[in-house]
GROMACS .gro file of C-alpha atoms in nm:
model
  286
    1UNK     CA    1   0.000   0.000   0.000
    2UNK     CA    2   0.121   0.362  -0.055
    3UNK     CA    3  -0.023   0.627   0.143
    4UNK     CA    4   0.047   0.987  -0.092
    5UNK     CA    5  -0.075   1.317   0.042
    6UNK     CA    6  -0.438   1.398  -0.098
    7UNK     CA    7  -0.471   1.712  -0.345
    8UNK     CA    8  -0.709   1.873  -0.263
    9UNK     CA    9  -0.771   2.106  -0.496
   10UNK     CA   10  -0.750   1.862  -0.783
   11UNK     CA   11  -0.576   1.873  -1.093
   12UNK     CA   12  -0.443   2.158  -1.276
   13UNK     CA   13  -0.745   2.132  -1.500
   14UNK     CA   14  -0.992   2.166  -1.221
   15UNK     CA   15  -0.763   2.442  -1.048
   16UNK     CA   16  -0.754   2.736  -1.330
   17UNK     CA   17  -1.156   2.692  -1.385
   18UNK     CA   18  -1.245   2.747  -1.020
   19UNK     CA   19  -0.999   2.943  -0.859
   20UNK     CA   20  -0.856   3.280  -1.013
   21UNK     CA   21  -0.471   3.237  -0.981
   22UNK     CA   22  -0.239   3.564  -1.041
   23UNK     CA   23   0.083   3.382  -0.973
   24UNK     CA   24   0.128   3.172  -1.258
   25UNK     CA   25   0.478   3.248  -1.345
   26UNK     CA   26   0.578   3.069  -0.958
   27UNK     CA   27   0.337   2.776  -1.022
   28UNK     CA   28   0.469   2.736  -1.412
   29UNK     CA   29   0.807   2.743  -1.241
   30UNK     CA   30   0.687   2.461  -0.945
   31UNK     CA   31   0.612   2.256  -1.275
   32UNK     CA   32   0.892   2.307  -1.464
   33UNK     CA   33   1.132   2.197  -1.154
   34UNK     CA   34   0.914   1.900  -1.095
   35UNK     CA   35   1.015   1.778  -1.451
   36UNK     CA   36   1.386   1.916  -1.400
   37UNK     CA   37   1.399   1.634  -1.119
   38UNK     CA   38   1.245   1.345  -1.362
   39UNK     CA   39   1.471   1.481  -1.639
   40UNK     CA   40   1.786   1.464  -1.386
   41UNK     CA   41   1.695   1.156  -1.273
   42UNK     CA   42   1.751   1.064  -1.659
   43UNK     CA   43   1.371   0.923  -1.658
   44UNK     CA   44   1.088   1.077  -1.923
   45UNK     CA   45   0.765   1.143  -1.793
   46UNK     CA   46   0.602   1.009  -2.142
   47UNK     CA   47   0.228   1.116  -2.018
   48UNK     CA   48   0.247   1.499  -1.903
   49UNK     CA   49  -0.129   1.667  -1.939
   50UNK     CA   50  -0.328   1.927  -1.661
   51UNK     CA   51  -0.467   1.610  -1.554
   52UNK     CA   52  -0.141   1.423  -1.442
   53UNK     CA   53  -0.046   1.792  -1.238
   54UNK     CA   54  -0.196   1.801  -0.924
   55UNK     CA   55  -0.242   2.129  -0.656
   56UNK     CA   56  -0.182   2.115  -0.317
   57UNK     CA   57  -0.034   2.442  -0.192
   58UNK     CA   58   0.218   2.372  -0.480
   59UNK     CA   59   0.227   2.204  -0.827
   60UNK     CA   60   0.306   1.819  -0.814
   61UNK     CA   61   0.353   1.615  -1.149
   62UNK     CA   62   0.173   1.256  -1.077
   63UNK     CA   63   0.090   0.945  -1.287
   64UNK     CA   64   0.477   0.820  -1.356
   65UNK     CA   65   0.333   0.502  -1.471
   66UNK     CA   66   0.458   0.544  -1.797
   67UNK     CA   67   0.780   0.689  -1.663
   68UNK     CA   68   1.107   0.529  -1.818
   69UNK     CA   69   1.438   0.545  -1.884
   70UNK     CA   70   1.514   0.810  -2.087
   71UNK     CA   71   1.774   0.604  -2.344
   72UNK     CA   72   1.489   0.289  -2.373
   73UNK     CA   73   1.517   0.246  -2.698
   74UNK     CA   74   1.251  -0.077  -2.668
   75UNK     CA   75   1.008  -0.068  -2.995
   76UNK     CA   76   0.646  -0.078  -2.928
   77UNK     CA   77   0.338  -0.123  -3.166
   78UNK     CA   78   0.181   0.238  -3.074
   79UNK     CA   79   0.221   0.466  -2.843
   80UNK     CA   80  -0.027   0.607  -2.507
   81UNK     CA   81  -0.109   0.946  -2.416
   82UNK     CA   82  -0.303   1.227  -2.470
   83UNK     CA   83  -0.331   1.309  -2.837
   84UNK     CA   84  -0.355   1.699  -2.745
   85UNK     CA   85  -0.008   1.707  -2.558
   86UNK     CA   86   0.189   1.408  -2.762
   87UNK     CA   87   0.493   1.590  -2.967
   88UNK     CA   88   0.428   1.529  -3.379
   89UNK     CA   89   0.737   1.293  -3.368
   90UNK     CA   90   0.594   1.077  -3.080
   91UNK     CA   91   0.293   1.043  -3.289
   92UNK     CA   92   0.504   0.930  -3.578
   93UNK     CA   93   0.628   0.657  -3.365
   94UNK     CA   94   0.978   0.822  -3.289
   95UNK     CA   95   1.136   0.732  -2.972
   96UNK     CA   96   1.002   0.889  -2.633
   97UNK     CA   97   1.290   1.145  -2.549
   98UNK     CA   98   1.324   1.440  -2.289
   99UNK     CA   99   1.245   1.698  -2.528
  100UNK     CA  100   0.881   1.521  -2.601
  101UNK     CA  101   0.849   1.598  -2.234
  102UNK     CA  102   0.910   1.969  -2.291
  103UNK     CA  103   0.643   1.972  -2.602
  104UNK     CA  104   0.378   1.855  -2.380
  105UNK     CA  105   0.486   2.131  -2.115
  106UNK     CA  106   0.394   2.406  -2.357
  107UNK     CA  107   0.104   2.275  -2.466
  108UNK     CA  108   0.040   2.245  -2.053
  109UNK     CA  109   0.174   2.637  -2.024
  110UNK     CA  110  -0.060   2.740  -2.307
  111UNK     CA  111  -0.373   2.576  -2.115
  112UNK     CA  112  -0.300   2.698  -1.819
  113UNK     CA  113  -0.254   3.063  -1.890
  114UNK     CA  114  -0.556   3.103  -2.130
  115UNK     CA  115  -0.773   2.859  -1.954
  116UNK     CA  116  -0.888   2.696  -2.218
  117UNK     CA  117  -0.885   2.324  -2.257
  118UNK     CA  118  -0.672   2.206  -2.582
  119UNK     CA  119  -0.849   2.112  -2.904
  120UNK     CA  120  -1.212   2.016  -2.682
  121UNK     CA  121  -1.423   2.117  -2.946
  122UNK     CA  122  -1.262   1.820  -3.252
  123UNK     CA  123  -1.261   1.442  -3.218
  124UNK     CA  124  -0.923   1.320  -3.129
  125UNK     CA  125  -0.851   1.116  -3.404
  126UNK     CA  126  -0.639   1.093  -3.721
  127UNK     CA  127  -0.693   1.397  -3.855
  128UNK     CA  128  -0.597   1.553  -3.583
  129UNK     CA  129  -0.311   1.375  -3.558
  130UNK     CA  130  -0.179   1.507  -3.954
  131UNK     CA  131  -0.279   1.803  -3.868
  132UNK     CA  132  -0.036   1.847  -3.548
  133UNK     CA  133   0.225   1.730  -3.793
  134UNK     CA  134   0.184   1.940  -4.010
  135UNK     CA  135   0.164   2.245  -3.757
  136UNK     CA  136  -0.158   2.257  -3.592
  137UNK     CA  137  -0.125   2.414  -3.219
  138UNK     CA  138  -0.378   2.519  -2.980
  139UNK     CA  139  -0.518   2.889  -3.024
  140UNK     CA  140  -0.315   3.103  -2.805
  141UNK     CA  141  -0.564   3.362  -2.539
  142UNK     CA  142  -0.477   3.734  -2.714
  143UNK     CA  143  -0.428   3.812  -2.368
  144UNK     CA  144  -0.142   3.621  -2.277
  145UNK     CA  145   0.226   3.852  -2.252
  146UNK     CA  146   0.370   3.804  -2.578
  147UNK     CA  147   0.748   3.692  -2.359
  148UNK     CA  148   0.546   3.391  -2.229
  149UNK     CA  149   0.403   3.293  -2.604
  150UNK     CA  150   0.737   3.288  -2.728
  151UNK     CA  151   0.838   3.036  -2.505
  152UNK     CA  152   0.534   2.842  -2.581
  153UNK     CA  153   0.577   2.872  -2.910
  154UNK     CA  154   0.935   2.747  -2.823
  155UNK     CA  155   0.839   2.447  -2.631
  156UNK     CA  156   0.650   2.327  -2.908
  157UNK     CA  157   0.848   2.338  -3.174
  158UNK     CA  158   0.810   2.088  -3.431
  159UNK     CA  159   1.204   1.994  -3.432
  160UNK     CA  160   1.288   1.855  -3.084
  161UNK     CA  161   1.626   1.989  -3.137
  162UNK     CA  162   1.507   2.351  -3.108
  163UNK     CA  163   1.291   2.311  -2.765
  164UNK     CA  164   1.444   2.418  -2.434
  165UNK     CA  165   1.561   2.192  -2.140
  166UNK     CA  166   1.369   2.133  -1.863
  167UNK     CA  167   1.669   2.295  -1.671
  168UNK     CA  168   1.588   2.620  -1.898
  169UNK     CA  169   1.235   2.620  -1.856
  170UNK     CA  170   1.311   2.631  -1.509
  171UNK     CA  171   1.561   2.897  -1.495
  172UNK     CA  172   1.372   3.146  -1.736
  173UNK     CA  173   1.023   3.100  -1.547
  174UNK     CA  174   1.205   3.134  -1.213
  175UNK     CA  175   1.353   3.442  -1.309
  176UNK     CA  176   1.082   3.628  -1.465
  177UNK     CA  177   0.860   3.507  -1.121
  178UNK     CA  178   1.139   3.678  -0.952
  179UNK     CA  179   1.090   4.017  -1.200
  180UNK     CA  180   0.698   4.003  -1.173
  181UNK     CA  181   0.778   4.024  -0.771
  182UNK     CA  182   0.962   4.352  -0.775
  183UNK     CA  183   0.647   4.548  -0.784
  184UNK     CA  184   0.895   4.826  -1.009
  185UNK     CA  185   0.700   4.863  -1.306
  186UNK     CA  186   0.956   4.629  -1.536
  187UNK     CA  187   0.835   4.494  -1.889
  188UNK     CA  188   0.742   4.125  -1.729
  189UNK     CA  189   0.597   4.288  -1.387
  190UNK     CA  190   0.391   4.532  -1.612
  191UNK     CA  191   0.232   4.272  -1.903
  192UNK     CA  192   0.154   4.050  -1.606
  193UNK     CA  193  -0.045   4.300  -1.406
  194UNK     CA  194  -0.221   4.329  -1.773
  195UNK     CA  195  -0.277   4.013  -1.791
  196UNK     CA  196  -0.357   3.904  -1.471
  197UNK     CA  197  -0.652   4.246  -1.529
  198UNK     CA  198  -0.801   4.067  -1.818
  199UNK     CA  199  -0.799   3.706  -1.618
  200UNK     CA  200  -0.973   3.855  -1.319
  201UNK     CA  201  -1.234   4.041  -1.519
  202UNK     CA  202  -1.308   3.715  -1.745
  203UNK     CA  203  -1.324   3.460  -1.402
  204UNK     CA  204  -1.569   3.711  -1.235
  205UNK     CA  205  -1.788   3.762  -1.563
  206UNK     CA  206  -1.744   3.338  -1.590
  207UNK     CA  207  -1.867   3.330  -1.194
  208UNK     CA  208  -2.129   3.599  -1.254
  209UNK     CA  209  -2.336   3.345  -1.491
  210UNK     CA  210  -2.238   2.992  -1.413
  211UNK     CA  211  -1.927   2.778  -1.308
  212UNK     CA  212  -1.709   2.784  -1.609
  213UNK     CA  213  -1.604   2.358  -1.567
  214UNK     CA  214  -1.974   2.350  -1.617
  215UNK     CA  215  -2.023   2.513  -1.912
  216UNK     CA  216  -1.771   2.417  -2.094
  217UNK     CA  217  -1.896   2.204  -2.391
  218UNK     CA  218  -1.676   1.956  -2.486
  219UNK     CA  219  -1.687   1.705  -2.803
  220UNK     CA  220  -1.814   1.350  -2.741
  221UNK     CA  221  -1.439   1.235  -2.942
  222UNK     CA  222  -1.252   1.491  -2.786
  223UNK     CA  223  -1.058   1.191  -2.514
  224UNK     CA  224  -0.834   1.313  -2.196
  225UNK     CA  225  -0.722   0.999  -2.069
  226UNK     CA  226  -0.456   0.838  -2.211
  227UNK     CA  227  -0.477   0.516  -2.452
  228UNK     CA  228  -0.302   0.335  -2.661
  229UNK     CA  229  -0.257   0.534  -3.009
  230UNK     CA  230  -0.133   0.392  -3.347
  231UNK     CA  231  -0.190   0.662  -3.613
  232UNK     CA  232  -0.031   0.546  -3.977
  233UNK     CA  233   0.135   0.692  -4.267
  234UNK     CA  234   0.182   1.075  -4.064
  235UNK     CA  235   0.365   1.359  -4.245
  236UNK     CA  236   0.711   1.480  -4.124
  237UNK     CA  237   0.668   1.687  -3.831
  238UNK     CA  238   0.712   2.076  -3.926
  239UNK     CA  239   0.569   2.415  -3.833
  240UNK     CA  240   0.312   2.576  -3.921
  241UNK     CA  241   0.408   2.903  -4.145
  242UNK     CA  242   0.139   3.116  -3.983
  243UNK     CA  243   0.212   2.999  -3.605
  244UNK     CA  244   0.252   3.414  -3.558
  245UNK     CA  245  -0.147   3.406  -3.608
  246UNK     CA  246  -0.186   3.199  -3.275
  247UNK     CA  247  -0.233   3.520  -3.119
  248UNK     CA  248  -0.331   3.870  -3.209
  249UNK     CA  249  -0.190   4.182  -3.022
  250UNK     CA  250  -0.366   4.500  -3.014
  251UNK     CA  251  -0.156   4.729  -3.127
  252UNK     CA  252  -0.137   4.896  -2.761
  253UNK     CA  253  -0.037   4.649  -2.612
  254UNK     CA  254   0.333   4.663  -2.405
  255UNK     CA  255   0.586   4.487  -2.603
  256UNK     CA  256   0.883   4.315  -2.445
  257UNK     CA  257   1.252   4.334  -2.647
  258UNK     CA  258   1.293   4.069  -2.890
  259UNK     CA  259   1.604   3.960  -2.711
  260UNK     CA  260   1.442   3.899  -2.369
  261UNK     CA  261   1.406   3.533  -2.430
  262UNK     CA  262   1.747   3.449  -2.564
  263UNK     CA  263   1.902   3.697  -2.249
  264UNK     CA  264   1.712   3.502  -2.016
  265UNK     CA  265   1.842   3.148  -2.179
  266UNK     CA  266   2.196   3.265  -2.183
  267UNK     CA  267   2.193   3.332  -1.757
  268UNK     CA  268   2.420   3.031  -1.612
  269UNK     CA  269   2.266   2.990  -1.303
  270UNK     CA  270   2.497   2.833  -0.984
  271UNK     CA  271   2.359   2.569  -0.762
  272UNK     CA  272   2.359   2.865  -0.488
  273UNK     CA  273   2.120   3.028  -0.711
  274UNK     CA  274   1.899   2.780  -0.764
  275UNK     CA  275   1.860   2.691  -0.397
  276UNK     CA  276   1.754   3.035  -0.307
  277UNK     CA  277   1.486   3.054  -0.573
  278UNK     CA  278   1.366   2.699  -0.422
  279UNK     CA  279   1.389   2.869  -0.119
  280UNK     CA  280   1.191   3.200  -0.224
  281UNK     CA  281   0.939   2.972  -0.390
  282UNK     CA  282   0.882   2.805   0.013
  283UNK     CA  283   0.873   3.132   0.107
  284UNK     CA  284   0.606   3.227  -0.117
  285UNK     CA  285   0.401   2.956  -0.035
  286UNK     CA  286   0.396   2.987   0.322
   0.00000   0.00000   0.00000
């Protein structure tokens, strides 16, 4: 028997349509160390979705029953997951590597921030499956900073090779978190306080009319738990050449420097470091 502590605020699905949350950046960053330590561990999640992330105080990834090695090279017939969050080359039948992990984390960050569940309006079947190969994402919220779409947009790249590390991921959300908390008016501190506006006003109008898990009407083929998929004859994986059209920005809206995200990458962090943003995180919390 195993005895685990007992979420109880559910998954990460159930959290962002009944709660309004305006620290995302910290709980994005919880995540993102929770699959640093299965990465370092040199394991693969191989089934990361809002409904394998639990909340209890802080984010915890679940469900490693799929978790292996991250050099098993065994050949299977198919593959399992969620068809939303499976990278194009895992669909294809590729091997399950660390940087499929990272795909499904974007299409988790993407969720997350503009609350809306991925492709739950299409069956979940073969054509869906071309179509993420050959580029289909989910609709990014307009509202969402445009610093934090290009590191979705990042994450799920179509060539592995050109997503970010778990270690990354961790660094960069950590250390915007740490921006957003300086309260001085900076680029991230000021497009989340936008953001965050736009959330608020959207959960109360959602609360003001019904709860939002209940109105959301999903398709009767659109599937969440994970089963065993075995798509044929995909297309190479590439992306899409209007993935710019995910999202539209008003034309007043702030604008961070192109270079933030490749600044951000390039910061070698110490071990020190990262211990005192663990730390700050605690602190947060409590």
């Amino acid at each position: 028997m195993m005895v685990l502590k007992y979420c109880e605020d559910g998954n990460l699905r159930n959290f962002y349509l009944n709660n309004f949350d305006n620290i995302k950046l910290r709980r994005l960053s919880n995540i993102a160390d929770g699959l640093l330590s299965v990465h370092n561990a040199e394991k693969v999640h191989k089934d990361l979705h809002s409904g394998n992330i639990l909340y209890s105080g802080i984010m915890h990834i679940s469900d490693l029953g799929m978790c292996q090695p991250a050099n098993n090279k065994d050949k299977k017939e198919g593959v399992y997951g969620v068809l939303p969050y499976m990278a194009p080359e895992i669909l294809r039948g590729y091997q399950y590597t660390k940087a499929a992990d990272i795909y499904s984390f974007g299409i988790v960050m993407n969720e997350y921030l503009s609350e809306e569940i991925p492709f739950n309006d299409i069956p979940h079947d073969h054509i869906l499956a071309i179509k993420i190969c050959k580029g289909l994402r989910p609709k990014i919220s307009e509202d969402i900073p445009k610093f934090l779409v290009d590191l979705i947009i990042k994450c799920w790249d179509a060539k592995a090779e050109n997503r970010p590390s778990a270690k990354e991921l961790y660094q960069i959300l950590s250390k915007w978190h740490e921006e957003y908390m300086k309260f001085n008016n900076n680029e991230i501190h000021s497009q989340m306080r936008e953001y965050n506006r736009e959330i608020s006003e959207k959960s109360l109008k959602n609360r003001s009319n019904e709860n939002k898990s209940e109105s959301i009407k999903t398709h009767p083929q659109a599937i969440y738990t994970s089963r065993l998929l075995n798509f044929k004859n995909l297309p190479e994986p590439v992306n899409s050449s209007d993935l710019s059209s995910f999202q539209v920005n008003s034309d007043d809206a702030p604008s961070v420097p192109e270079n933030i995200i490749s600044e951000c990458f390039d910061v070698q962090f110490s071990e020190l470091d990262l211990n005192e943003i663990n730390q700050d995180n605690l602190n947060d919390e409590s």
